C-alpha positions as a printed Julia matrix, in Angstrom:
213×3 Matrix{Float64}:
   0.2    -0.19   0.03
   1.29    3.01  -1.05
   1.99    6.12   1.47
   1.85    9.98   0.95
   4.54   12.14   0.12
   6.82   12.86   3.51
   4.67   15.72   5.23
   6.85   18.06   7.8
   4.45   19.57  10.26
   4.53   21.37  13.27
   2.15   20.51  16.13
   0.71   23.18  18.16
   0.24   22.61  21.95
  -0.69   25.15  24.33
   1.33   27.74  22.02
   4.61   24.96  22.25
   5.5    24.13  18.27
   6.77   20.95  18.07
   8.66   19.66  14.9
   6.9    16.22  13.5
   6.71   14.33  10.37
   2.96   12.58   9.27
   3.05   10.11   7.24
  -0.75    8.76   5.96
  -0.77    5.75   3.3
  -3.79    5.98   1.32
  -7.11    4.58   2.62
  -5.46    4.09   5.95
  -8.68    3.32   8.77
  -5.51    4.34  12.0
  -2.83    6.65  12.6
  -0.15    5.94  15.36
   1.01    8.83  17.55
   4.75    8.1   18.54
   6.25    8.79  22.28
   9.62    8.57  22.51
  11.87    7.95  25.07
  14.0    10.45  27.15
  17.06   12.07  25.38
  15.62   10.64  21.91
  13.39   13.01  19.3
  11.31   12.04  15.82
  14.43   11.02  14.58
  14.65    7.84  16.38
  16.12    5.07  14.42
  14.37    2.29  15.73
  10.85    4.13  15.97
  11.53    5.26  12.87
  12.06    1.35  11.64
   8.65    0.56  13.56
   6.91    3.23  11.93
   8.09    1.86   8.16
   6.81   -1.41   9.4
   3.52   -0.31  10.35
   2.85    1.95   7.14
   3.64   -1.22   5.47
   0.45   -2.11   7.06
  -1.55    0.36   6.12
  -1.85    2.47   8.96
  -0.69    6.49   9.43
   2.21    7.24  11.79
   3.24   10.86  13.27
   6.62   10.93  14.86
   6.96   14.09  16.64
   8.96   16.01  19.26
   7.66   16.02  22.56
   9.71   18.85  23.95
  11.03   21.92  22.37
  14.91   21.89  21.76
  15.51   24.12  24.91
  13.26   22.08  27.39
  15.14   19.13  25.79
  18.25   19.96  27.36
  17.2    19.87  30.9
  17.14   16.56  32.39
  14.44   17.05  34.72
  12.15   18.23  31.55
  13.01   14.92  30.09
  11.69   12.81  33.06
   8.24   15.31  33.47
   6.16   12.23  32.73
   2.77   14.77  33.35
   4.02   17.29  30.87
   5.03   15.14  28.4
   1.19   13.22  29.02
  -0.12   16.91  28.08
   1.74   16.86  24.84
   0.2    13.83  23.84
  -2.62   14.3   24.49
  -2.51   18.06  22.58
  -1.16   15.73  19.6
  -4.07   13.58  19.19
  -6.64   17.1   19.65
  -4.14   18.38  16.9
  -4.76   15.4   14.62
  -8.25   14.79  14.94
  -8.3    19.06  14.19
  -7.38   18.24  10.83
  -9.11   17.16   7.98
  -7.24   14.89   6.35
  -6.58   12.32   9.95
  -9.69   13.53  11.46
 -11.64   10.25  11.14
  -8.81    7.89  11.85
  -8.53    5.87  14.62
  -5.5     6.56  16.84
  -2.75    4.61  18.45
   0.01    5.39  20.8
   3.66    3.62  20.67
   5.61    4.67  23.29
   9.62    3.75  24.08
  10.83    3.79  27.37
   9.99    7.09  29.49
   7.56    7.57  26.6
   5.95    4.74  27.23
   4.95    6.06  30.67
   3.09    9.28  28.97
   0.95    6.66  26.64
  -0.16    4.71  28.86
  -1.13    8.31  31.07
  -2.78    9.81  28.02
  -4.72    6.21  27.01
  -6.33    6.41  30.67
  -7.8     9.82  29.75
 -11.22    9.45  28.33
 -10.86   12.15  25.82
  -8.29   10.93  24.07
 -10.19    7.41  23.31
  -7.12    5.87  21.92
  -7.65    2.46  20.1
  -4.24    1.09  21.08
  -1.18    1.21  22.74
   2.35   -0.59  22.05
   5.1     0.12  24.5
   8.54   -1.12  23.66
  10.92   -1.3   26.81
   8.58    0.92  28.46
   8.76    2.64  32.05
   5.37    1.7   33.01
   6.38    1.89  36.48
   6.19    5.61  35.42
   2.6     5.18  34.91
   1.85    2.89  37.8
  -1.58    4.7   39.41
  -3.32    5.13  35.81
  -2.76    1.7   35.08
  -5.93    0.55  36.23
  -7.85    2.81  33.85
  -6.33    2.02  30.91
  -8.71    0.17  28.86
  -7.5    -0.15  25.7
  -6.06   -2.61  24.05
  -2.33   -2.44  25.25
   0.69   -4.58  23.97
   4.11   -4.61  26.18
   7.2    -5.66  24.18
  10.24   -6.2   26.44
  13.76   -7.88  26.02
  14.32  -10.87  27.61
  17.41   -9.5   29.27
  15.8    -5.55  29.53
  16.36   -5.81  33.44
  14.44   -4.45  35.52
  12.38   -3.07  32.74
  11.32   -6.63  32.43
   9.78   -7.29  36.17
   8.24   -3.78  35.88
   6.79   -4.64  33.06
   5.2    -7.8   34.66
   3.53   -6.23  37.53
   2.28   -3.25  35.39
   0.64   -5.99  33.09
  -1.34   -7.6   36.06
  -3.03   -3.78  36.53
  -4.14   -3.6   33.12
  -7.76   -2.94  32.74
  -8.33   -3.75  29.65
  -7.5    -6.36  26.5
  -3.61   -6.93  27.01
  -0.74   -9.0   25.9
   2.69   -9.21  27.08
   5.6   -10.06  24.41
   8.92  -10.84  25.83
  11.84  -10.96  22.78
  14.26  -13.63  24.01
  17.74  -12.15  24.54
  17.25   -8.94  23.63
  18.8    -5.95  25.66
  16.93   -2.52  26.22
  17.38   -1.34  22.86
  16.67   -4.59  21.01
  20.16   -4.21  19.28
  20.73   -7.66  19.02
  20.24   -9.54  15.45
  16.41   -9.78  14.46
  15.46   -8.44  17.89
  14.0    -4.91  16.66
  12.44   -6.42  13.06
  10.28   -8.63  16.36
   9.12   -5.37  17.29
   8.41   -4.14  14.33
   6.24   -7.04  13.31
   4.05   -7.16  17.0
   3.68   -3.59  16.71
   2.54   -3.41  13.12
   0.04   -6.83  13.66
  -1.55   -5.23  16.87
  -2.08   -1.57  15.37
  -3.71   -3.49  11.85
  -5.98   -5.27  13.56
  -7.08   -2.86  16.43
  -7.02    0.38  14.41
  -9.8    -0.65  11.99
């Protein structure tokens, strides 16, 4: 399925301009917003790899910076989960305000601290997201919101990613809705091992293709 040309966009949230790239395949029924981890950006090679595989299944993607360049230089801001959550919710409202994306079912793909923001945003009724995927997520940072997450949620964790695997196993039990936990055996936090990121992309693409119909 072909995709539209690369679309560089500016996502405005509460007066803050955040740079992003929006790509929506022809006849897409869903759109995935990517929430990257601390110290990363919309240029993350791992997230871009996953996004490419997601688009191959007919689902659109928005990769955008949760923080401005100035904000990202501050260590504390990188771990300000409430701020990251608000930015993700604002971006969700932004895509729903556009004529070309307003009718698409929305999903979140979160990595590391971005997973905490994705889960917290999914717990908010106004977002009405249809699917969440967490890759190596700091889901422990969303613990108090997990019981309100009724969105179909997939946790993907490396088998050698300790203690993140333990945090994901504990958080998984608290999720209120449809859920799945995929452990990529032999993989570390960044899924740098041969075939590990491909497995992440395959699981994520399948989840979104099914849940964002």
